Amino acid sequence: MANIQQVAKLAGVSVATVSRVLNGQRTVSAKTRFKVEQAIEKLNYEPSMLGRNLRNSESRMLLILIPAITNPFYSEVIKGIEHIAISSNYNILLCETDSSPERENIYFDLVRTKMADGIISMDPAVNTETLKVLAKKHAIIQCSEYTPDSGIPYVTIDNEKASYQAVKHLIQLGHKSVAIINSDEKYLYARQRMMGYKRAIMEHGLELNDSYIIHTQQLGFEHGQQAMRKLLNLKERPTAVFTVSDLLAIGALKEINSQGLLVPNDIAVAGFDKIDFSNMTNPTLTTVAQPMYKMGTIAAEMLIAKIKGQEVEDVILDHELVIRQSTLG
Amino acid sequence: MANIQQVAKLAGVSVATVSRVLNGQRTVSAKTRFKVEQAIEKLNYEPSMLGRNLRNSESRMLLILIPAITNPFYSEVIKGIEHIAISSNYNILLCETDSSPERENIYFDLVRTKMADGIISMDPAVNTETLKVLAKKHAIIQCSEYTPDSGIPYVTIDNEKASYQAVKHLIQLGHKSVAIINSDEKYLYARQRMMGYKRAIMEHGLELNDSYIIHTQQLGFEHGQQAMRKLLNLKERPTAVFTVSDLLAIGALKEINSQGLLVPNDIAVAGFDKIDFSNMTNPTLTTVAQPMYKMGTIAAEMLIAKIKGQEVEDVILDHELVIRQSTLG
DNA sequence: TTAGTTTATGTAACGGATTACATTTCTTTA
DNA sequence: TAAAGAAATGTAATCCGTTACATAAACTAA
């Protein structure tokens, strides 16, 4: 594989000139540029990013930290990130942490060792302390889940409000016993969504019932099923369930169905995220739409700005309650 | 950020010695090693991958080409790839082509410019000619979709047989009119699955009916819905449908439901892939299980071997027909 | 024509590691 | 104790671009 020296030699110019042509500087005369281009063509030369990156001290890689690649919410955000990345000449280093600290550390090393120019963390289970330390010397953005007052810029939505609205919707349909399937409250979004749930319950003069509050370890169909099973085993089962993720909701739906009950007649269900699947269930799922793609694009833009040394502001995006069959019938 | 020179200076040794400590060579005396480690500690030194990669002429990145990140089939394969990658000290460069040649070319450049050490292509729409040329100088593996006799090693399953078995299953349940929702037959897997379909039909003395063969542009719910709509509009609608992807099957299921028909009583449905969601539909989906995770691990192992300059053999993995409610009730 | 600009090109240092080869130091053994 | 061999460490080239600075060439104006 040819290198810049050989191109320079063949073109009869210096490496500096070749580099100038490569980088589109206009201080090169037309004839010289032509000669160089000819040489590049003839040698089938492609500049090595290894050399360039070392010299420029950048990798042009963006590290994306997600807990699980199989959750469509993340896939959709990644699509957005990739769109911006590619148009800014960055590439995406996809890292699935499985919420494991060791894995996470391996990935953090990528930025420490200059293999990545910055990080978009979407992992709620991320080690905040490490992240904060890292953020002092490296460009880091949090997306969806964030750490208040950490100084790490973030994009997210108003989880409390979104949750409040979803639960309010259920209550306004006449439901008096509304359950929530939440994830672990060590995560901020889980706490925020719980607050929204409680606020809706209180404001409408309903009673908080601890047995209507279920926590799951992770966001997955099976966890939704299990949680729903618990709810269905109650003497007084709820007539509506709000889940903190569509995956959970779909699992819940499944469980309700397999016990011979009907959604929404016997139990209404609302989810969160508006992943594509949520429109394919039977009945279709009422859910809080998160602007996933947009969240991705904004996170990427913020990160790239940060890498360039610019200051960036936190962003809170709009969500929207999408009412479908699972609460209306 | 400290570099190796500074570490050497502080430790009172040469850079060579520091490098030896870094790379765990045992030709360093215990005291020297200790001094170096102290210096590393004190300076908070992390070796730059940019320097190391340039010197070693490798990037330790594996490029994964997929058409769409939102298809869970790919997510699952990626999980497998990542597992192997991480344990071999590689990282994953995720590239979604959207089946666009320009995008693809941008990504191919990553290997040409040394930003990636090899490619796992899972994109059926990949430009085979370019890929073949590239494969002469770079490590490339095809995963799932492949190009026979191209010299590019691949991991896949026996699509013809898998398809044959699925359709045979439907026929043995008594169905006389079995439709297929296939994707574009410019893809090999689509042609192979079509062959399996036809073989099953013929071998059982049924008649091939062109109107029972539907092609979709892409693999997505909506495409499955649309295709199903066409089938339901036929004067004599089929009593069973085999789709070439679970996503299509789920879309089909949806369409059947919304027209007030029942699966499997009115129409039986079988899918392909066994994505997680296929077990969450109502009814649950009969499908051909592909060993997605394993496919990923094997593809990664093959690629890494190839990068090391080893010869690798093509691999055909086992599939399995998983019979569930959508064909049995 | 000459000094002063502007434009084009070249030279060489630099980024940060690895490693072949050279050299020094330490052991071992006669 | 000297010579030989083994072990530890150092020197400097190398990977491949980019760019500050130096120089040369071309042009402008007087």
mmCIF file of N, CA, C and O (backbone and C1' of nucleotides) in Angstrom, chain A residues 13-14 16-17 20 29 32 51 54-55, chain C residues 7-16:
data_model
loop_
_atom_site.group_PDB
_atom_site.id
_atom_site.type_symbol
_atom_site.label_atom_id
_atom_site.label_comp_id
_atom_site.label_asym_id
_atom_site.label_seq_id
_atom_site.Cartn_x
_atom_site.Cartn_y
_atom_site.Cartn_z
ATOM 1 N N VAL A 13 7.035 16.060 -6.348
ATOM 2 C CA VAL A 13 6.828 17.188 -5.430
ATOM 3 C C VAL A 13 7.177 16.732 -4.013
ATOM 4 O O VAL A 13 7.589 15.597 -3.823
ATOM 5 N N SER A 14 6.996 17.595 -3.058
ATOM 6 C CA SER A 14 7.286 17.219 -1.677
ATOM 7 C C SER A 14 6.029 16.659 -1.008
ATOM 8 O O SER A 14 4.917 16.885 -1.486
ATOM 9 N N ALA A 16 4.720 17.645 1.585
ATOM 10 C CA ALA A 16 3.873 18.747 2.047
ATOM 11 C C ALA A 16 2.847 19.100 0.983
ATOM 12 O O ALA A 16 1.663 19.297 1.282
ATOM 13 N N THR A 17 3.311 19.143 -0.238
ATOM 14 C CA THR A 17 2.398 19.483 -1.321
ATOM 15 C C THR A 17 1.306 18.430 -1.479
ATOM 16 O O THR A 17 0.130 18.743 -1.640
ATOM 17 N N ARG A 20 -1.155 18.919 1.063
ATOM 18 C CA ARG A 20 -2.015 20.073 0.767
ATOM 19 C C ARG A 20 -3.115 19.688 -0.209
ATOM 20 O O ARG A 20 -4.275 20.076 -0.045
ATOM 21 N N SER A 29 -0.892 25.142 -6.994
ATOM 22 C CA SER A 29 -1.202 25.543 -8.371
ATOM 23 C C SER A 29 -1.916 24.411 -9.098
ATOM 24 O O SER A 29 -1.765 23.238 -8.747
ATOM 25 N N THR A 32 0.340 21.581 -10.494
ATOM 26 C CA THR A 32 0.870 20.720 -9.437
ATOM 27 C C THR A 32 -0.217 19.806 -8.904
ATOM 28 O O THR A 32 -0.022 18.601 -8.760
ATOM 29 N N GLY A 51 -1.769 7.335 10.525
ATOM 30 C CA GLY A 51 -0.801 8.426 10.539
ATOM 31 C C GLY A 51 -1.476 9.763 10.793
ATOM 32 O O GLY A 51 -1.074 10.532 11.659
ATOM 33 N N LEU A 54 -2.770 10.136 14.379
ATOM 34 C CA LEU A 54 -1.708 10.359 15.361
ATOM 35 C C LEU A 54 -1.272 11.821 15.316
ATOM 36 O O LEU A 54 -1.208 12.507 16.339
ATOM 37 N N ARG A 55 -1.011 12.262 14.103
ATOM 38 C CA ARG A 55 -0.558 13.646 13.950
ATOM 39 C C ARG A 55 -1.603 14.629 14.495
ATOM 40 O O ARG A 55 -1.288 15.585 15.195
ATOM 41 P P DT C 7 -1.745 36.287 -3.265
ATOM 42 O "O5'" DT C 7 -0.868 35.094 -3.835
ATOM 43 C "C5'" DT C 7 -0.385 35.153 -5.185
ATOM 44 C "C4'" DT C 7 0.427 33.916 -5.462
ATOM 45 C "C3'" DT C 7 -0.205 32.617 -4.967
ATOM 46 O "O3'" DT C 7 -0.191 31.694 -6.030
ATOM 47 C "C1'" DT C 7 2.037 32.775 -4.244
ATOM 48 P P DA C 8 -0.730 30.184 -5.876
ATOM 49 O "O5'" DA C 8 0.639 29.408 -5.767
ATOM 50 C "C5'" DA C 8 1.573 29.498 -6.836
ATOM 51 C "C4'" DA C 8 2.765 28.613 -6.537
ATOM 52 C "C3'" DA C 8 2.407 27.186 -6.128
ATOM 53 O "O3'" DA C 8 3.153 26.320 -6.978
ATOM 54 C "C1'" DA C 8 3.874 28.160 -4.530
ATOM 55 P P DT C 9 3.028 24.767 -6.806
ATOM 56 O "O5'" DT C 9 4.202 24.476 -5.780
ATOM 57 C "C5'" DT C 9 5.551 24.574 -6.227
ATOM 58 C "C4'" DT C 9 6.491 24.341 -5.079
ATOM 59 C "C3'" DT C 9 6.389 22.951 -4.432
ATOM 60 O "O3'" DT C 9 7.546 22.223 -4.812
ATOM 61 C "C1'" DT C 9 6.712 24.696 -2.829
ATOM 62 P P DG C 10 7.849 20.783 -4.194
ATOM 63 O "O5'" DG C 10 8.853 21.182 -3.027
ATOM 64 C "C5'" DG C 10 9.982 22.010 -3.327
ATOM 65 C "C4'" DG C 10 10.845 22.178 -2.088
ATOM 66 C "C3'" DG C 10 11.128 20.864 -1.352
ATOM 67 O "O3'" DG C 10 12.491 20.871 -0.954
ATOM 68 C "C1'" DG C 10 10.093 22.396 0.132
ATOM 69 P P DT C 11 13.149 19.574 -0.296
ATOM 70 O "O5'" DT C 11 13.380 20.027 1.208
ATOM 71 C "C5'" DT C 11 13.802 21.355 1.489
ATOM 72 C "C4'" DT C 11 14.039 21.493 2.993
ATOM 73 C "C3'" DT C 11 14.450 20.208 3.699
ATOM 74 O "O3'" DT C 11 15.415 20.549 4.686
ATOM 75 C "C1'" DT C 11 12.441 21.010 4.654
ATOM 76 P P DA C 12 16.166 19.403 5.506
ATOM 77 O "O5'" DA C 12 15.277 19.364 6.829
ATOM 78 C "C5'" DA C 12 14.991 20.586 7.498
ATOM 79 C "C4'" DA C 12 14.086 20.303 8.676
ATOM 80 C "C3'" DA C 12 14.398 19.005 9.424
ATOM 81 O "O3'" DA C 12 14.158 19.254 10.787
ATOM 82 C "C1'" DA C 12 12.189 18.955 8.730
ATOM 83 P P DA C 13 14.729 18.323 11.931
ATOM 84 O "O5'" DA C 13 13.753 18.711 13.123
ATOM 85 C "C5'" DA C 13 13.272 20.051 13.204
ATOM 86 C "C4'" DA C 13 11.889 20.036 13.828
ATOM 87 C "C3'" DA C 13 11.742 19.042 14.976
ATOM 88 O "O3'" DA C 13 10.920 19.633 15.974
ATOM 89 C "C1'" DA C 13 10.183 18.509 13.301
ATOM 90 P P DC C 14 10.717 18.888 17.362
ATOM 91 O "O5'" DC C 14 9.260 18.267 17.207
ATOM 92 C "C5'" DC C 14 8.173 19.078 16.772
ATOM 93 C "C4'" DC C 14 6.978 18.198 16.585
ATOM 94 C "C3'" DC C 14 6.899 17.060 17.620
ATOM 95 O "O3'" DC C 14 5.709 17.195 18.350
ATOM 96 C "C1'" DC C 14 6.513 16.265 15.405
ATOM 97 P P DG C 15 5.649 16.621 19.839
ATOM 98 O "O5'" DG C 15 4.376 15.726 19.776
ATOM 99 C "C5'" DG C 15 3.187 16.145 19.130
ATOM 100 C "C4'" DG C 15 2.427 14.925 18.712
ATOM 101 C "C3'" DG C 15 2.725 13.720 19.599
ATOM 102 O "O3'" DG C 15 1.698 13.560 20.571
ATOM 103 C "C1'" DG C 15 2.794 13.145 17.272
ATOM 104 P P DG C 16 2.100 13.054 22.008
ATOM 105 O "O5'" DG C 16 2.319 11.488 21.796
ATOM 106 C "C5'" DG C 16 1.205 10.693 21.460
ATOM 107 C "C4'" DG C 16 1.658 9.263 21.334
ATOM 108 C "C3'" DG C 16 2.499 8.776 22.505
ATOM 109 O "O3'" DG C 16 2.009 7.525 22.893
ATOM 110 C "C1'" DG C 16 3.592 8.341 20.473
#
